[in-house]
PDB file of C-alpha atoms in Angstrom:
ATOM      1  CA  LEU A 177       0.000   0.000   0.000  1.00 67.00           C
ATOM      2  CA  MET A 178       2.698   2.517   0.966  1.00 82.00           C
ATOM      3  CA  GLU A 179       4.574   1.829  -2.288  1.00 88.00           C
ATOM      4  CA  HIS A 180       1.429   2.863  -4.157  1.00 90.00           C
ATOM      5  CA  VAL A 181       1.023   5.981  -2.006  1.00 92.00           C
ATOM      6  CA  LEU A 182       4.666   6.860  -2.591  1.00 92.00           C
ATOM      7  CA  SER A 183       4.238   6.556  -6.357  1.00 92.00           C
ATOM      8  CA  ILE A 184       1.420   9.119  -6.189  1.00 93.00           C
ATOM      9  CA  VAL A 185       3.539  11.496  -4.097  1.00 93.00           C
ATOM     10  CA  LEU A 186       6.455  11.184  -6.519  1.00 92.00           C
ATOM     11  CA  GLU A 187       4.106  11.979  -9.364  1.00 93.00           C
ATOM     12  CA  LEU A 188       3.141  15.191  -7.586  1.00 92.00           C
ATOM     13  CA  ALA A 189       6.810  16.036  -7.025  1.00 93.00           C
ATOM     14  CA  HIS A 190       7.517  15.728 -10.752  1.00 92.00           C
ATOM     15  CA  ASP A 191       4.687  18.003 -11.855  1.00 90.00           C
ATOM     16  CA  ASP A 192       6.605  20.881 -13.446  1.00 88.00           C
ATOM     17  CA  LYS A 193       3.477  22.861 -14.244  1.00 87.00           C
ATOM     18  CA  ALA A 194       1.850  23.112 -10.812  1.00 91.00           C
ATOM     19  CA  GLU A 195       3.958  24.453  -7.951  1.00 92.00           C
ATOM     20  CA  SER A 196       1.181  23.651  -5.479  1.00 93.00           C
ATOM     21  CA  ARG A 197       1.602  19.940  -6.223  1.00 94.00           C
ATOM     22  CA  ARG A 198       5.346  20.071  -5.644  1.00 95.00           C
ATOM     23  CA  ILE A 199       4.732  21.932  -2.371  1.00 95.00           C
ATOM     24  CA  THR A 200       2.264  19.242  -1.323  1.00 95.00           C
ATOM     25  CA  ALA A 201       4.738  16.537  -2.302  1.00 95.00           C
ATOM     26  CA  ALA A 202       7.487  18.055  -0.144  1.00 95.00           C
ATOM     27  CA  GLY A 203       5.231  17.962   2.909  1.00 95.00           C
ATOM     28  CA  LEU A 204       4.044  14.421   2.214  1.00 95.00           C
ATOM     29  CA  LEU A 205       7.540  13.027   1.630  1.00 94.00           C
ATOM     30  CA  ASN A 206       8.467  14.210   5.112  1.00 94.00           C
ATOM     31  CA  GLY A 207       5.134  13.736   6.899  1.00 94.00           C
ATOM     32  CA  LEU A 208       4.677  10.162   5.694  1.00 93.00           C
ATOM     33  CA  ALA A 209       8.303   9.173   6.268  1.00 93.00           C
ATOM     34  CA  PRO A 210       7.486   7.080   9.382  1.00 93.00           C
ATOM     35  CA  ARG A 211       4.932   5.128   7.306  1.00 92.00           C
ATOM     36  CA  PHE A 212       7.202   4.739   4.284  1.00 92.00           C
ATOM     37  CA  GLY A 213       9.999   3.348   6.455  1.00 92.00           C
ATOM     38  CA  PRO A 214      13.774   3.728   6.157  1.00 92.00           C
ATOM     39  CA  VAL A 215      14.238   1.719   2.954  1.00 92.00           C
ATOM     40  CA  LEU A 216      11.752   3.642   0.813  1.00 92.00           C
ATOM     41  CA  CYS A 217      12.870   6.934   2.348  1.00 92.00           C
ATOM     42  CA  GLN A 218      16.505   6.180   1.583  1.00 91.00           C
ATOM     43  CA  GLN A 219      15.812   5.138  -2.001  1.00 91.00           C
ATOM     44  CA  PHE A 220      13.143   7.644  -3.021  1.00 92.00           C
ATOM     45  CA  CYS A 221      12.151  10.306  -0.473  1.00 93.00           C
ATOM     46  CA  ILE A 222      15.557  11.762   0.346  1.00 93.00           C
ATOM     47  CA  PRO A 223      16.709  12.088  -3.295  1.00 93.00           C
ATOM     48  CA  GLU A 224      13.392  13.734  -4.149  1.00 94.00           C
ATOM     49  CA  VAL A 225      13.554  16.207  -1.261  1.00 95.00           C
ATOM     50  CA  THR A 226      17.142  17.189  -2.062  1.00 94.00           C
ATOM     51  CA  SER A 227      16.137  17.668  -5.686  1.00 94.00           C
ATOM     52  CA  LEU A 228      13.241  19.949  -4.699  1.00 95.00           C
ATOM     53  CA  CYS A 229      15.749  22.115  -2.794  1.00 94.00           C
ATOM     54  CA  ASP A 230      16.838  23.425  -6.186  1.00 93.00           C
ATOM     55  CA  ASP A 231      13.330  24.115  -7.461  1.00 95.00           C
ATOM     56  CA  PRO A 232      13.129  27.466  -9.295  1.00 94.00           C
ATOM     57  CA  ASN A 233      10.028  28.456  -7.307  1.00 95.00           C
ATOM     58  CA  PHE A 234      10.840  29.872  -3.863  1.00 96.00           C
ATOM     59  CA  LYS A 235       7.556  28.579  -2.416  1.00 95.00           C
ATOM     60  CA  VAL A 236       8.636  25.019  -3.162  1.00 96.00           C
ATOM     61  CA  ARG A 237      12.073  25.595  -1.634  1.00 96.00           C
ATOM     62  CA  ARG A 238      10.371  27.100   1.425  1.00 96.00           C
ATOM     63  CA  ALA A 239       8.179  23.999   1.751  1.00 96.00           C
ATOM     64  CA  VAL A 240      11.267  21.790   1.606  1.00 96.00           C
ATOM     65  CA  ALA A 241      12.897  23.767   4.427  1.00 96.00           C
ATOM     66  CA  TYR A 242       9.908  22.805   6.571  1.00 95.00           C
ATOM     67  CA  SER A 243      10.044  19.166   5.438  1.00 93.00           C
ATOM     68  CA  MET A 244      13.165  17.386   6.657  1.00 94.00           C
ATOM     69  CA  ASP A 245      12.862  16.612  10.374  1.00 93.00           C
ATOM     70  CA  LYS A 246      10.905  13.346  10.136  1.00 93.00           C
ATOM     71  CA  LEU A 247      13.143  12.036   7.373  1.00 94.00           C
ATOM     72  CA  LEU A 248      16.149  12.701   9.601  1.00 93.00           C
ATOM     73  CA  ARG A 249      14.500  10.704  12.375  1.00 92.00           C
ATOM     74  CA  VAL A 250      13.511   7.748  10.202  1.00 91.00           C
ATOM     75  CA  VAL A 251      16.687   7.206   8.178  1.00 88.00           C
ATOM     76  CA  ASP A 252      19.968   6.637   9.991  1.00 82.00           C
ATOM     77  CA  ASN A 253      23.050   8.338   8.600  1.00 76.00           C
ATOM     78  CA  CYS A 254      21.148  10.580   6.174  1.00 81.00           C
ATOM     79  CA  CYS A 255      22.600  13.812   7.578  1.00 85.00           C
ATOM     80  CA  ASP A 256      25.317  13.751   4.939  1.00 87.00           C
ATOM     81  CA  ARG A 257      22.636  14.186   2.279  1.00 89.00           C
ATOM     82  CA  LEU A 258      19.933  16.265   3.942  1.00 92.00           C
ATOM     83  CA  LEU A 259      21.928  18.658   6.107  1.00 93.00           C
ATOM     84  CA  PRO A 260      23.976  20.168   3.245  1.00 93.00           C
ATOM     85  CA  ALA A 261      20.688  20.764   1.415  1.00 94.00           C
ATOM     86  CA  PHE A 262      19.263  22.497   4.508  1.00 95.00           C
ATOM     87  CA  MET A 263      22.416  24.606   4.762  1.00 95.00           C
ATOM     88  CA  ARG A 264      21.990  25.727   1.145  1.00 95.00           C
ATOM     89  CA  LEU A 265      18.415  26.726   1.823  1.00 96.00           C
ATOM     90  CA  SER A 266      19.499  28.713   4.888  1.00 96.00           C
ATOM     91  CA  SER A 267      21.479  31.022   2.596  1.00 95.00           C
ATOM     92  CA  ASP A 268      18.827  31.190  -0.125  1.00 96.00           C
ATOM     93  CA  MET A 269      18.474  34.547  -1.873  1.00 95.00           C
ATOM     94  CA  ASN A 270      14.799  34.682  -0.880  1.00 96.00           C
ATOM     95  CA  TRP A 271      14.190  35.750   2.735  1.00 96.00           C
ATOM     96  CA  ALA A 272      11.045  33.583   3.040  1.00 96.00           C
ATOM     97  CA  VAL A 273      13.123  30.439   2.438  1.00 96.00           C
ATOM     98  CA  ARG A 274      15.677  31.504   5.037  1.00 96.00           C
ATOM     99  CA  LYS A 275      12.845  32.255   7.462  1.00 96.00           C
ATOM    100  CA  ALA A 276      11.524  28.709   6.958  1.00 96.00           C
ATOM    101  CA  CYS A 277      14.975  27.395   7.894  1.00 96.00           C
ATOM    102  CA  ALA A 278      14.939  29.562  11.018  1.00 96.00           C
ATOM    103  CA  ASP A 279      11.489  28.219  11.886  1.00 95.00           C
ATOM    104  CA  SER A 280      12.671  24.624  11.403  1.00 96.00           C
ATOM    105  CA  LEU A 281      16.077  24.770  13.053  1.00 96.00           C
ATOM    106  CA  ALA A 282      14.993  23.520  16.477  1.00 95.00           C
ATOM    107  CA  LEU A 283      13.107  20.566  14.953  1.00 95.00           C
ATOM    108  CA  ILE A 284      16.135  19.712  12.840  1.00 95.00           C
ATOM    109  CA  ALA A 285      18.313  19.879  15.965  1.00 95.00           C
ATOM    110  CA  GLU A 286      16.054  17.445  17.794  1.00 94.00           C
ATOM    111  CA  SER A 287      16.297  15.029  14.860  1.00 93.00           C
ATOM    112  CA  VAL A 288      20.096  14.730  14.605  1.00 93.00           C
ATOM    113  CA  ASP A 289      22.956  13.598  16.845  1.00 93.00           C
ATOM    114  CA  VAL A 290      24.213  15.926  19.559  1.00 93.00           C
ATOM    115  CA  SER A 291      27.571  16.256  17.827  1.00 93.00           C
ATOM    116  CA  VAL A 292      25.839  17.566  14.698  1.00 93.00           C
ATOM    117  CA  ARG A 293      23.859  20.073  16.760  1.00 94.00           C
ATOM    118  CA  ILE A 294      27.015  21.444  18.336  1.00 94.00           C
ATOM    119  CA  ASP A 295      29.383  21.324  15.365  1.00 94.00           C
ATOM    120  CA  GLN A 296      27.024  22.389  12.570  1.00 94.00           C
ATOM    121  CA  LEU A 297      23.733  23.773  13.837  1.00 96.00           C
ATOM    122  CA  VAL A 298      25.076  26.164  16.474  1.00 95.00           C
ATOM    123  CA  PRO A 299      27.243  27.901  13.832  1.00 95.00           C
ATOM    124  CA  LEU A 300      24.228  27.919  11.511  1.00 96.00           C
ATOM    125  CA  PHE A 301      22.167  29.591  14.246  1.00 95.00           C
ATOM    126  CA  ASP A 302      24.859  32.239  14.631  1.00 94.00           C
ATOM    127  CA  SER A 303      24.802  32.847  10.897  1.00 94.00           C
ATOM    128  CA  LEU A 304      21.011  33.188  10.746  1.00 95.00           C
ATOM    129  CA  ALA A 305      21.092  35.517  13.753  1.00 93.00           C
ATOM    130  CA  LEU A 306      23.052  37.943  11.585  1.00 93.00           C
ATOM    131  CA  ASP A 307      20.634  37.683   8.663  1.00 93.00           C
ATOM    132  CA  SER A 308      19.763  41.007   7.076  1.00 91.00           C
ATOM    133  CA  CYS A 309      16.023  40.283   7.297  1.00 93.00           C
ATOM    134  CA  LYS A 310      14.176  41.106  10.516  1.00 91.00           C
ATOM    135  CA  TRP A 311      11.577  38.386   9.888  1.00 93.00           C
ATOM    136  CA  VAL A 312      14.292  35.725   9.683  1.00 95.00           C
ATOM    137  CA  ARG A 313      15.842  36.906  12.949  1.00 93.00           C
ATOM    138  CA  GLY A 314      12.420  37.137  14.563  1.00 93.00           C
ATOM    139  CA  ALA A 315      11.483  33.580  13.557  1.00 94.00           C
ATOM    140  CA  LEU A 316      14.843  32.342  14.810  1.00 94.00           C
ATOM    141  CA  SER A 317      14.384  34.028  18.176  1.00 93.00           C
ATOM    142  CA  GLN A 318      10.993  32.387  18.678  1.00 92.00           C
ATOM    143  CA  ARG A 319      12.656  28.952  18.380  1.00 93.00           C
ATOM    144  CA  LEU A 320      15.753  29.838  20.405  1.00 93.00           C
ATOM    145  CA  GLY A 321      14.498  28.441  23.723  1.00 91.00           C
ATOM    146  CA  ARG A 322      13.671  25.084  22.142  1.00 93.00           C
ATOM    147  CA  PHE A 323      17.009  25.056  20.329  1.00 95.00           C
ATOM    148  CA  ILE A 324      18.920  25.684  23.570  1.00 93.00           C
ATOM    149  CA  ALA A 325      16.923  22.919  25.276  1.00 92.00           C
ATOM    150  CA  SER A 326      18.087  20.461  22.603  1.00 93.00           C
ATOM    151  CA  LEU A 327      21.714  20.908  23.663  1.00 93.00           C
ATOM    152  CA  PRO A 328      23.433  19.211  26.626  1.00 92.00           C
ATOM    153  CA  PRO A 329      23.731  21.728  29.497  1.00 88.00           C
ATOM    154  CA  GLU A 330      27.518  21.586  29.469  1.00 89.00           C
ATOM    155  CA  LYS A 331      27.567  22.363  25.735  1.00 90.00           C
ATOM    156  CA  VAL A 332      25.214  25.366  25.665  1.00 90.00           C
ATOM    157  CA  PRO A 333      27.264  28.356  24.436  1.00 90.00           C
ATOM    158  CA  GLU A 334      26.965  31.408  26.638  1.00 88.00           C
ATOM    159  CA  ALA A 335      26.399  33.476  23.495  1.00 90.00           C
ATOM    160  CA  LEU A 336      23.135  31.602  22.869  1.00 91.00           C
ATOM    161  CA  VAL A 337      21.935  32.244  26.405  1.00 88.00           C
ATOM    162  CA  GLN A 338      22.875  35.898  26.022  1.00 88.00           C
ATOM    163  CA  ARG A 339      20.831  36.112  22.819  1.00 90.00           C
ATOM    164  CA  PHE A 340      17.891  34.552  24.641  1.00 87.00           C
ATOM    165  CA  VAL A 341      18.188  37.085  27.459  1.00 85.00           C
ATOM    166  CA  ASP A 342      18.447  39.924  24.961  1.00 87.00           C
ATOM    167  CA  MET A 343      15.035  38.967  23.577  1.00 86.00           C
ATOM    168  CA  THR A 344      13.602  40.727  26.641  1.00 84.00           C
ATOM    169  CA  LYS A 345      14.994  43.980  25.180  1.00 84.00           C
ATOM    170  CA  ILE A 346      13.021  43.692  21.944  1.00 84.00           C
ATOM    171  CA  ASN A 347      11.353  47.061  22.548  1.00 84.00           C
ATOM    172  CA  ARG A 348      14.755  48.776  22.672  1.00 77.00           C
ATOM    173  CA  ASP A 349      16.076  49.116  19.136  1.00 69.00           C
ATOM    174  CA  ASP A 350      19.703  49.533  20.164  1.00 72.00           C
ATOM    175  CA  ALA A 351      19.841  46.647  22.656  1.00 72.00           C
ATOM    176  CA  CYS A 352      18.354  43.597  20.906  1.00 85.00           C
ATOM    177  CA  TRP A 353      20.029  41.611  18.121  1.00 86.00           C
ATOM    178  CA  ILE A 354      16.639  40.967  16.490  1.00 88.00           C
ATOM    179  CA  ASN A 355      16.314  44.665  15.664  1.00 86.00           C
ATOM    180  CA  LYS A 356      19.782  45.014  14.121  1.00 78.00           C
ATOM    181  CA  GLY A 357      19.390  44.813  10.364  1.00 67.00           C
ATOM    182  CA  THR A 358      19.378  47.071   7.354  1.00 55.00           C
ATOM    183  CA  ASP A 359      17.126  45.500   4.736  1.00 56.00           C
ATOM    184  CA  LYS A 360      13.668  46.720   3.800  1.00 52.00           C
ATOM    185  CA  THR A 361      11.868  43.403   3.566  1.00 57.00           C
ATOM    186  CA  PRO A 362       8.098  43.965   3.339  1.00 56.00           C
ATOM    187  CA  THR A 363       5.927  42.915   6.232  1.00 58.00           C
ATOM    188  CA  PRO A 364       4.582  39.385   5.583  1.00 57.00           C
ATOM    189  CA  LYS A 365       0.849  39.007   5.153  1.00 57.00           C
ATOM    190  CA  ARG A 366      -0.736  38.057   8.459  1.00 53.00           C
ATOM    191  CA  ARG A 367      -3.241  35.316   8.946  1.00 48.00           C
ATOM    192  CA  ALA A 368      -6.749  36.378   9.831  1.00 44.00           C
ATOM    193  CA  SER A 369      -5.963  36.188  13.530  1.00 44.00           C
ATOM    194  CA  GLY A 370      -2.804  38.280  13.179  1.00 46.00           C
ATOM    195  CA  VAL A 371      -0.460  35.752  14.831  1.00 47.00           C
ATOM    196  CA  PRO A 372       1.249  32.535  13.708  1.00 49.00           C
ATOM    197  CA  SER A 373      -0.919  29.439  14.068  1.00 45.00           C
ATOM    198  CA  THR A 374       1.522  27.671  16.430  1.00 43.00           C
ATOM    199  CA  LEU A 375       1.710  30.667  18.746  1.00 46.00           C
ATOM    200  CA  ARG A 376      -2.046  31.148  18.570  1.00 46.00           C
ATOM    201  CA  ALA A 377      -2.617  27.512  19.518  1.00 43.00           C
ATOM    202  CA  THR A 378      -0.235  27.856  22.467  1.00 43.00           C
ATOM    203  CA  ALA A 379      -2.018  30.955  23.714  1.00 43.00           C
ATOM    204  CA  GLU A 380      -5.415  29.309  23.364  1.00 45.00           C
ATOM    205  CA  ALA A 381      -4.222  26.178  25.171  1.00 44.00           C
ATOM    206  CA  LEU A 382      -3.083  28.325  28.081  1.00 46.00           C
ATOM    207  CA  ASN A 383      -6.296  30.369  27.942  1.00 51.00           C
ATOM    208  CA  GLN A 384      -4.185  33.507  27.597  1.00 48.00           C
ATOM    209  CA  PRO A 385      -4.720  36.623  25.465  1.00 47.00           C
ATOM    210  CA  GLN A 386      -3.104  36.309  22.053  1.00 45.00           C
ATOM    211  CA  PRO A 387      -0.154  38.657  21.461  1.00 44.00           C
ATOM    212  CA  MET A 388      -0.907  40.830  18.456  1.00 51.00           C
ATOM    213  CA  ASP A 389       2.370  42.396  17.347  1.00 84.00           C
ATOM    214  CA  PHE A 390       5.934  41.439  16.517  1.00 85.00           C
ATOM    215  CA  ALA A 391       7.512  42.463  19.834  1.00 85.00           C
ATOM    216  CA  SER A 392       4.755  40.806  21.869  1.00 87.00           C
ATOM    217  CA  ASN A 393       5.253  37.553  19.954  1.00 88.00           C
ATOM    218  CA  ILE A 394       8.955  37.604  20.818  1.00 87.00           C
ATOM    219  CA  LEU A 395       8.302  38.260  24.515  1.00 85.00           C
ATOM    220  CA  PHE A 396       5.584  35.593  24.640  1.00 87.00           C
ATOM    221  CA  CYS A 397       7.913  32.960  23.174  1.00 87.00           C
ATOM    222  CA  CYS A 398      10.701  34.033  25.524  1.00 84.00           C
ATOM    223  CA  ALA A 399       8.458  33.646  28.578  1.00 84.00           C
ATOM    224  CA  PHE A 400       6.987  30.356  27.358  1.00 87.00           C
ATOM    225  CA  SER A 401      10.397  28.701  26.826  1.00 85.00           C
ATOM    226  CA  PHE A 402      12.104  30.276  29.845  1.00 84.00           C
ATOM    227  CA  PRO A 403      11.830  27.176  32.105  1.00 84.00           C
ATOM    228  CA  ALA A 404      13.450  24.978  29.448  1.00 85.00           C
ATOM    229  CA  VAL A 405      16.346  27.394  29.071  1.00 85.00           C
ATOM    230  CA  VAL A 406      16.839  27.490  32.846  1.00 84.00           C
ATOM    231  CA  GLN A 407      16.974  23.693  32.942  1.00 80.00           C
ATOM    232  CA  ALA A 408      19.449  23.617  30.061  1.00 82.00           C
ATOM    233  CA  SER A 409      21.640  26.382  31.544  1.00 77.00           C
ATOM    234  CA  PRO A 410      21.343  26.300  35.348  1.00 75.00           C
ATOM    235  CA  ALA A 411      24.833  27.756  35.776  1.00 70.00           C
ATOM    236  CA  ARG A 412      23.685  30.975  34.076  1.00 70.00           C
ATOM    237  CA  TRP A 413      20.784  31.602  36.440  1.00 69.00           C
ATOM    238  CA  ASP A 414      22.377  34.172  38.739  1.00 61.00           C
ATOM    239  CA  ASP A 415      24.251  36.274  36.207  1.00 67.00           C
ATOM    240  CA  LEU A 416      22.008  36.144  33.113  1.00 65.00           C
ATOM    241  CA  LEU A 417      18.666  34.429  33.544  1.00 69.00           C
ATOM    242  CA  LEU A 418      17.479  35.798  36.901  1.00 66.00           C
ATOM    243  CA  PRO A 419      17.841  39.457  35.836  1.00 69.00           C
ATOM    244  CA  ALA A 420      15.966  38.669  32.623  1.00 67.00           C
ATOM    245  CA  PHE A 421      13.231  36.854  34.548  1.00 66.00           C
ATOM    246  CA  GLN A 422      12.729  39.927  36.711  1.00 62.00           C
ATOM    247  CA  VAL A 423      12.291  42.299  33.765  1.00 61.00           C
TER     248      VAL A 423
END
């Protein structure tokens, strides 16, 4: 049955005339990876996903950036093929593709070995944190707490904790790394509710008011992930985290 399903997904991925089908295929190749199993993923899904990374349409490349974490979990030793593709997407000329990589970085980190997180993903985080686009930096900051929590406490760089603490200064243009950029990227279209669906769901689950602007989103995510960061970096409580908690 899954071989038949896979053949349909591959057909969608090869549709050169309809970008929406290739976008759907990218999500299905990743989302159905646990059902396809490691053999089919190794033979078909991973080559197809890496091929879609070079799609001429940025919306397809953006979809691929969101569609690697389950493949990394299902197939052992596939980092050598998928991670370089993710790295290429993280430096894509289109800011929306880079933003998708920033959104996905924590999930990718949770799907690979600790050594890969430390040696490759921490430097990638640092690179994305210097991105010229505010929306890339903002998306990255909202995943920072989860990213820090994916690292062993003894391996958490102090610079990452400092960036997390600096999120509390989002309303001060000169004090927060998220605000330091020069490009004039247009404001993305908001959903009807005005906030990302994941953040909206979190707020609803906690029965809390939904934050409605960029700075409030950053502060909400900082507060929500604060306990995880404290657990991952207990040695930084007195000098960095406690002052931020009291802001």
